GROMACS .gro file of C-alpha atoms in nm:
model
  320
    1UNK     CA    1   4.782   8.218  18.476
    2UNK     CA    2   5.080   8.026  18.524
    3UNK     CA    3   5.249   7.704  18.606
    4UNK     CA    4   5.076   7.363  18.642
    5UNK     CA    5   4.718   7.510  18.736
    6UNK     CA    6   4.691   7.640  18.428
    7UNK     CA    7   4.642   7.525  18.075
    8UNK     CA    8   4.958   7.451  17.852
    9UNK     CA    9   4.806   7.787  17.615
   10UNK     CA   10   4.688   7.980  17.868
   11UNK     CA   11   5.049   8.103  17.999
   12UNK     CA   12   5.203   8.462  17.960
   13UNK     CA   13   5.422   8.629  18.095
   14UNK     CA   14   5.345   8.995  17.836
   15UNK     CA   15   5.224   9.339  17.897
   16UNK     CA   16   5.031   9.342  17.610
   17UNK     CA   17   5.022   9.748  17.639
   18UNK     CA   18   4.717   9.817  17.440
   19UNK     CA   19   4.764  10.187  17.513
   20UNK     CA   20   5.063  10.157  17.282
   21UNK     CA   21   4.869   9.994  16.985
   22UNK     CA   22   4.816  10.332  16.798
   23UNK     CA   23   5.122  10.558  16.925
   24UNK     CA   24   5.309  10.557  16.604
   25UNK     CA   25   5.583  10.724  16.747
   26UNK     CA   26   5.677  10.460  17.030
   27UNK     CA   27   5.630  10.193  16.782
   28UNK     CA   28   5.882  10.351  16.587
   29UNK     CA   29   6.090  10.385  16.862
   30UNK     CA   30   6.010  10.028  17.019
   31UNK     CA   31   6.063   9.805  16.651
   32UNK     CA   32   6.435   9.957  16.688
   33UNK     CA   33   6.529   9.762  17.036
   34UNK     CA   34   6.243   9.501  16.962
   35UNK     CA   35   6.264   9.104  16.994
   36UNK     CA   36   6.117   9.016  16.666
   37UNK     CA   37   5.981   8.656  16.664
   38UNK     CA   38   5.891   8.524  16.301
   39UNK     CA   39   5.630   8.254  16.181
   40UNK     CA   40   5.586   8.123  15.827
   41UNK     CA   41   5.202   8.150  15.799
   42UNK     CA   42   5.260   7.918  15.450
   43UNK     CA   43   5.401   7.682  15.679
   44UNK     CA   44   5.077   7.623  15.942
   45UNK     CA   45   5.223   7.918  16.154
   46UNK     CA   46   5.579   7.759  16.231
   47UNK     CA   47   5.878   7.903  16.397
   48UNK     CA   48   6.189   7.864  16.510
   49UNK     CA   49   6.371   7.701  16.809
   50UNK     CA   50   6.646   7.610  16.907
   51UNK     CA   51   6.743   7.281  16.846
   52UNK     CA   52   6.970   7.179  17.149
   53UNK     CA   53   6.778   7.325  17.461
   54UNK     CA   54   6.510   7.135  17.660
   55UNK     CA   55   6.313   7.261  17.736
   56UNK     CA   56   6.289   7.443  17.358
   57UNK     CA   57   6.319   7.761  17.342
   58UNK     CA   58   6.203   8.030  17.094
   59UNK     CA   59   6.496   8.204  16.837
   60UNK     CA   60   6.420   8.590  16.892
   61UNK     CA   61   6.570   8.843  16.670
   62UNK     CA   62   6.687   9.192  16.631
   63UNK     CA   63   6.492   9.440  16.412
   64UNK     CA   64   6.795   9.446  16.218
   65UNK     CA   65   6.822   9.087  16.152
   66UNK     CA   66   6.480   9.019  15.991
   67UNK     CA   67   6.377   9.020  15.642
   68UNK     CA   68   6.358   9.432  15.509
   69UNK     CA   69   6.049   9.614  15.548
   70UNK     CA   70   5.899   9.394  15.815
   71UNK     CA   71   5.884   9.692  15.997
   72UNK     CA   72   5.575   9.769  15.810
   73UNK     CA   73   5.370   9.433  15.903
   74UNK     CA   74   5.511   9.387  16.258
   75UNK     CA   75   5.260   9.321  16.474
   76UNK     CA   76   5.265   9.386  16.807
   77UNK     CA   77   5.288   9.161  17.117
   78UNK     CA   78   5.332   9.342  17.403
   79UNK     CA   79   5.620   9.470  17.663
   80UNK     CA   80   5.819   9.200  17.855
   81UNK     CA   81   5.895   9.238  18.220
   82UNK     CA   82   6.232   9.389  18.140
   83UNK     CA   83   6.079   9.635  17.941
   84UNK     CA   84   6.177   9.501  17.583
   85UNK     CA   85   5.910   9.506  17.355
   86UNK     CA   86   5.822   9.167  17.162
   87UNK     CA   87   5.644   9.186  16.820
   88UNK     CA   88   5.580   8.918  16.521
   89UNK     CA   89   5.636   8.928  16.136
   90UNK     CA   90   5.485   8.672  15.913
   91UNK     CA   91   5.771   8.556  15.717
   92UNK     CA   92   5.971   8.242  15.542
   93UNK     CA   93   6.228   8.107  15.830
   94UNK     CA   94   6.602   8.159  15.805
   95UNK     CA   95   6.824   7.860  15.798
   96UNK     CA   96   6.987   7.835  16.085
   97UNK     CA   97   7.230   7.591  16.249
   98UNK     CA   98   7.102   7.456  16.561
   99UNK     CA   99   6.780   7.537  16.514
  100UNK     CA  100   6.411   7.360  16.407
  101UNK     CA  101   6.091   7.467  16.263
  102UNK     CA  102   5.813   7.340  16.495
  103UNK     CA  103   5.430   7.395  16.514
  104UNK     CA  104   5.266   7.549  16.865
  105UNK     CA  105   5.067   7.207  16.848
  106UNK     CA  106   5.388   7.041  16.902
  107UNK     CA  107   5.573   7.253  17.159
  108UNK     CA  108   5.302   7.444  17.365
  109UNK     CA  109   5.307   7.256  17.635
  110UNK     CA  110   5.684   7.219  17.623
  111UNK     CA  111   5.763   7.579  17.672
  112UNK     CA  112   5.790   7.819  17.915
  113UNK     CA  113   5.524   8.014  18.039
  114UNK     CA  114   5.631   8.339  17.830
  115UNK     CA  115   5.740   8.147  17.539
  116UNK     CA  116   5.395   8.023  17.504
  117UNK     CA  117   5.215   8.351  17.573
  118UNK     CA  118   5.457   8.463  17.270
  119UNK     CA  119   5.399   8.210  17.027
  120UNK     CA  120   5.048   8.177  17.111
  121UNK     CA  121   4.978   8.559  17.077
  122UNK     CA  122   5.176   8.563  16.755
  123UNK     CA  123   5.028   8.225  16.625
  124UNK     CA  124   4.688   8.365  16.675
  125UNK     CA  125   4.709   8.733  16.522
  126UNK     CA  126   4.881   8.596  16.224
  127UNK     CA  127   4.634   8.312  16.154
  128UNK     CA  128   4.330   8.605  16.204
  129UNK     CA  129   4.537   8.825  15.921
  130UNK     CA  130   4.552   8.530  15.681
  131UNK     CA  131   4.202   8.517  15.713
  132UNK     CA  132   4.052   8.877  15.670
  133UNK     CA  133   4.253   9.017  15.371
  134UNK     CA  134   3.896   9.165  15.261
  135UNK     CA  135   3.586   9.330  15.485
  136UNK     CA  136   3.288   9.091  15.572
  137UNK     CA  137   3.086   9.344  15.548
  138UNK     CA  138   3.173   9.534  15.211
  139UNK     CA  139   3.433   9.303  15.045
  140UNK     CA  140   3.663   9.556  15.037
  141UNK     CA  141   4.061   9.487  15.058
  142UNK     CA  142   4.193   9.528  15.419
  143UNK     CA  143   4.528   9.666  15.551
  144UNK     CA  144   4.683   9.582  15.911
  145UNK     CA  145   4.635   9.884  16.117
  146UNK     CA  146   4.739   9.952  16.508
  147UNK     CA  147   5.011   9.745  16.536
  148UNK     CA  148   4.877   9.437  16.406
  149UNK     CA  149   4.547   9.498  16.645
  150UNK     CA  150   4.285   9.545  16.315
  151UNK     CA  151   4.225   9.524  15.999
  152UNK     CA  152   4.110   9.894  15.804
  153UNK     CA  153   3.979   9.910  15.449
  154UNK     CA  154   4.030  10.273  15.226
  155UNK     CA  155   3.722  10.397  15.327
  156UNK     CA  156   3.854  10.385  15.729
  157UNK     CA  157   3.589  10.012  15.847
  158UNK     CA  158   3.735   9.858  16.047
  159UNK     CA  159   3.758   9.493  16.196
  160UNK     CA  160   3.936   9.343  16.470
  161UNK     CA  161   4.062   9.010  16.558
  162UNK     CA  162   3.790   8.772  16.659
  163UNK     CA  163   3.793   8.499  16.873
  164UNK     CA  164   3.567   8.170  16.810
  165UNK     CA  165   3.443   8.034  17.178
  166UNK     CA  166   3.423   7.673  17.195
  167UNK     CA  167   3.334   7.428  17.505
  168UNK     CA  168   3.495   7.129  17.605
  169UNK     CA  169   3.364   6.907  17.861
  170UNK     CA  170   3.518   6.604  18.024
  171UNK     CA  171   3.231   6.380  18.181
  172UNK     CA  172   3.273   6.159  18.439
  173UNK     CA  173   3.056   5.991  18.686
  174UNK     CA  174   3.141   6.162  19.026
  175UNK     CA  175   3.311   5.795  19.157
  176UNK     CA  176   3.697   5.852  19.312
  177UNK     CA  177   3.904   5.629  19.290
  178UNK     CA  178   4.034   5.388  19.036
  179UNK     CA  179   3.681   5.229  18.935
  180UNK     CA  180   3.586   5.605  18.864
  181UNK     CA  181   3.487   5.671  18.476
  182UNK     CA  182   3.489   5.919  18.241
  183UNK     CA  183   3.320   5.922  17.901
  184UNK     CA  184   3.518   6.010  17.580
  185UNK     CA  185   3.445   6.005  17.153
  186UNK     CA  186   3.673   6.012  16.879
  187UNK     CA  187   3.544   6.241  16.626
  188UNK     CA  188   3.408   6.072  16.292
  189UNK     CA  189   3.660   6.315  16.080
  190UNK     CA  190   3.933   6.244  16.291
  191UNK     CA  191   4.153   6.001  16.074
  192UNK     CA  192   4.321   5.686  16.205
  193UNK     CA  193   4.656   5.681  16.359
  194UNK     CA  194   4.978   5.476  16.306
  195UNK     CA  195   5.003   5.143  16.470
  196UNK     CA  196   4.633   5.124  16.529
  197UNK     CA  197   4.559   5.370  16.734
  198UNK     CA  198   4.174   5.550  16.800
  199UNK     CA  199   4.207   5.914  16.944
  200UNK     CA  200   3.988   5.960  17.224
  201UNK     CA  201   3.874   6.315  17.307
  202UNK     CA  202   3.680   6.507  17.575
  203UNK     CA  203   3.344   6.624  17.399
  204UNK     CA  204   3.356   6.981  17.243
  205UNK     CA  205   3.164   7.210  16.991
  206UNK     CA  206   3.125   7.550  16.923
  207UNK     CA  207   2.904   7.831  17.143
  208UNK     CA  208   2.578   7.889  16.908
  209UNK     CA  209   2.472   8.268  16.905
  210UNK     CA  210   2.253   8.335  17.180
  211UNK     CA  211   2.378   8.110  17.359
  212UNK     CA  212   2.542   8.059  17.730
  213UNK     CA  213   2.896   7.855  17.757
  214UNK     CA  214   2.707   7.615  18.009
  215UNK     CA  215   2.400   7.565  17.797
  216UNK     CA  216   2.634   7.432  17.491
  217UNK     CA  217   2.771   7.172  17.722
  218UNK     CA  218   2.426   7.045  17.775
  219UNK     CA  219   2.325   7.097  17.384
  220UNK     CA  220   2.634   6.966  17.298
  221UNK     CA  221   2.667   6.636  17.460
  222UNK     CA  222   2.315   6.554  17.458
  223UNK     CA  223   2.340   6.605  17.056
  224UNK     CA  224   2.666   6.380  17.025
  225UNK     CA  225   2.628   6.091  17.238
  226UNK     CA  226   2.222   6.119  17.342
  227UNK     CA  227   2.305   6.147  17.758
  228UNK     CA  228   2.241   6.467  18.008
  229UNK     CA  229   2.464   6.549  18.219
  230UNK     CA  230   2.456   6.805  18.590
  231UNK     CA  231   2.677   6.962  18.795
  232UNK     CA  232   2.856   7.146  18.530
  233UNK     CA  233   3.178   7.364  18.664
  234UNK     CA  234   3.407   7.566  18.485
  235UNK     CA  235   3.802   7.472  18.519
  236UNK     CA  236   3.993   7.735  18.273
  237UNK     CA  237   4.024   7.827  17.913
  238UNK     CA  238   4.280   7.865  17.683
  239UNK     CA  239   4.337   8.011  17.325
  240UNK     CA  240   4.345   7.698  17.021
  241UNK     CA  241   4.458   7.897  16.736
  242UNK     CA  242   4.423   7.668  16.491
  243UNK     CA  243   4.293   7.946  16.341
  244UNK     CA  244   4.073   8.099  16.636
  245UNK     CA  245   3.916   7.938  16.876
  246UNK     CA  246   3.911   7.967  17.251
  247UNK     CA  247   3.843   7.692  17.452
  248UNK     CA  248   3.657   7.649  17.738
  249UNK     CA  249   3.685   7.416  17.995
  250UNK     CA  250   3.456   7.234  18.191
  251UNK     CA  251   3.378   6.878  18.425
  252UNK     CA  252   3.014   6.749  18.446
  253UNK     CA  253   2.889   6.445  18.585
  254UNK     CA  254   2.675   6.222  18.395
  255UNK     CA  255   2.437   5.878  18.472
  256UNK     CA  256   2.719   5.594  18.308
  257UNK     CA  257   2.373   5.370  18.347
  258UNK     CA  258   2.221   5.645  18.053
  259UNK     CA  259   2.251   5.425  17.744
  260UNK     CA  260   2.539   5.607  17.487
  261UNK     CA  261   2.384   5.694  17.103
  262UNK     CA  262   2.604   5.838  16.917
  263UNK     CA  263   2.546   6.106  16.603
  264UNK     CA  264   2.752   5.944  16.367
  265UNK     CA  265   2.789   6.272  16.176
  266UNK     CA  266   2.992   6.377  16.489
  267UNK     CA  267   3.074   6.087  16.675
  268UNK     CA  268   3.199   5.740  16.525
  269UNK     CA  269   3.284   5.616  16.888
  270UNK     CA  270   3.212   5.672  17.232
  271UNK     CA  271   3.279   5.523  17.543
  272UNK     CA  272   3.314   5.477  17.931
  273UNK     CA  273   3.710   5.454  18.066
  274UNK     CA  274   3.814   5.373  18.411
  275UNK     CA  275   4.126   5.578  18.604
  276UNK     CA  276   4.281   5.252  18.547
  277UNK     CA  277   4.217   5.308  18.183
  278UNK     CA  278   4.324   5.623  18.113
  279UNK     CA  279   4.631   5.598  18.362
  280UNK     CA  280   4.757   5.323  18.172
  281UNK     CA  281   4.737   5.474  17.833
  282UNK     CA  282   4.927   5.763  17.998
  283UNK     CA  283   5.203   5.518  18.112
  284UNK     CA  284   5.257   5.406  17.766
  285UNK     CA  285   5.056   5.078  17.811
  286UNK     CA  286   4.826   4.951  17.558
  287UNK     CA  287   4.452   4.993  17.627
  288UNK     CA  288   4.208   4.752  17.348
  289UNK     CA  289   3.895   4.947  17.248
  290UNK     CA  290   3.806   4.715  17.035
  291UNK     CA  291   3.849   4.640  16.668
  292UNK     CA  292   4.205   4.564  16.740
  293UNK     CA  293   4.259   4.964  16.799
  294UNK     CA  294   4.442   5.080  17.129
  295UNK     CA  295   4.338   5.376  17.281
  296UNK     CA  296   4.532   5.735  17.173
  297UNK     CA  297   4.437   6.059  17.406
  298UNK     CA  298   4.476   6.393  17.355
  299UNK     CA  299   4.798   6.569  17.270
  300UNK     CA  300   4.987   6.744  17.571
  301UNK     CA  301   4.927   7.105  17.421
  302UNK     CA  302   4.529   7.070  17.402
  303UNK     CA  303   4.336   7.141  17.713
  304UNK     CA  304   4.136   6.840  17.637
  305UNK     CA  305   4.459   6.644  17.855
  306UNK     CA  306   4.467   6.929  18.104
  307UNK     CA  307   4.093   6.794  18.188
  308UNK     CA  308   4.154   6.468  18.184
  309UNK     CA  309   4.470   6.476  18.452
  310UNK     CA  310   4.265   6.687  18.628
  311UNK     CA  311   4.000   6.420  18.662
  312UNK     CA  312   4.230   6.156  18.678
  313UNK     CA  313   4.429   6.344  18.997
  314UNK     CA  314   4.070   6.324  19.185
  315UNK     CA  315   3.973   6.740  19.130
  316UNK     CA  316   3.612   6.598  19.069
  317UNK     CA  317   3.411   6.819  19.208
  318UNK     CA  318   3.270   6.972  18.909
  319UNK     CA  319   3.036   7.229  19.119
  320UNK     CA  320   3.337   7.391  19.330
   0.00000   0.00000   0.00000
């Protein structure tokens, strides 16, 4: 997926060339004419860019310009569509005039579409090896293997990278138009924001074993804010490696009429905004939701704002 249709993490541009994941030979060969991109995983997964362009753009290197013996723990990426291949080393970031260290959280949505497939990819394989230095099933120490593509322990187990699905719903009532609502919550572990602000989110929880995408939106908003809601539709998913989720996304259409009861282990506020609402919080205006707080929404990389502009453009129809 690309452009505007699609989520701000769910753009690539990479061949990821699985077929080339265990040919030690072209790997050899590739790491030599490689664009090495490196992220500091003792540094949330940072990189660097550079400093001056706008949009920002990612700082690539040679395989000869990277720390020695990353060769070893490269992982990677994929083939561009000039035929370069692109890997990743976990490593501290050079100092470099004219360049920044930035998070994916704060660029995704900034970049283009294979700069984020990049940094995504990377951000997401290096997070999963932070995590699974030993076996879950034996406890035994694990190695990278394939490129970066799984995990082996010395008596040849194996693991790969795993992926955490997750739905996130916006509901809304099914009105166009301005006087059309949708219903968001800020999470109770969310923490407060400067200036008085109260983050607003579209509701979202993890896929229980067993069970289907569309049957967790039901479970999940009926368990956070006590309402049903029909007319669930799927709208697009994207990876939130922060470490492993992916997200998907979906409208539904609820009864605003259907009283709102929160679980305050989830939820510490809910609540109904118009299209007026939420378009004026997008223009930088203040919107009061009480307690003196102003309403905050979603940052531009999440696809938690991807549904929410989708809603607030008038793509409603949550069955299509």
């Amino acid at each position: 997926m690309s452009g505007e249709a699609a989520p701000p993490l769910a753009r690539s541009t990479l061949d990821r060339a699985a077929h080339r994941r265990g040919d030690a030979q072209w790997l050899t060969e590739a790491w030599l004419r490689a664009r090495v991109l490196l992220l500091d995983s003792t540094d949330e997964g940072r990189t660097l860019v550079r400093a001056e362009t706008s949009p920002p753009t990612l700082v690539l290197f040679g395989a000869g310009d990277v720390p020695a013996g990353s060769e070893s723990m490269a992982m990677f990426l994929g083939v561009e569509p000039d035929g370069v291949p692109v890997f990743a080393v976990d490593a501290p970031l050079p100092a470099i005039p004219g360049t920044r260290a930035v998070h994916l959280r704060e660029v995704g949505h900034l970049l283009a579409d294979r700069e984020a497939g990049i940094f995504t990819t990377a951000l997401a394989l290096v997070n999963w090896h932070t995590r699974h230095g030993y076996s879950t099933s034996t406890g035994a120490p694990t190695a990278m293997d394939e490129a970066g593509w799984s995990r082996v322990d010395r008596n040849g187990g194996r693991i790969w990278p795993r992926t955490d699905p997750a739905m996130i719903v916006l509901v809304h009532d099914g009105v166009d138009g301005p006087d059309g609502r949708c219903l968001l919550g800020n999470n109770a572990s969310w923490p407060g924001t400067p200036g008085g602000g109260r983050r607003y989110s579209c509701l979202a929880g993890y896929v229980e074993p067993g069970e289907s995408a569309e049957a967790a939106v039901l479970r999940e908003v009926r368990e956070e804010v006590g309402i049903g809601v029909e007319r669930i539709g799927y709208v697009g998913s994207q990876a939130w490696p922060f470490p492993g989720s992916l997200m998907l996304g979906f409208l539904a259409t609820a009864n605003p009429s259907e009283p709102v009861r929160v679980d305050p282990s989830e939820i510490a506020y809910a609540r109904w905004f118009s299209r007026r609402e939420i378009g004026a919080a997008l223009a930088g205006q203040t919107v009061d939701v009480g307690d003196g707080a102003r309403l905050i929404l979603p940052p531009p990389s999440s696809i938690a704002l991807f549904l929410i502009h989708r809603w607030l453009d008038g793509w409603v129809d949550a069955g299509s």
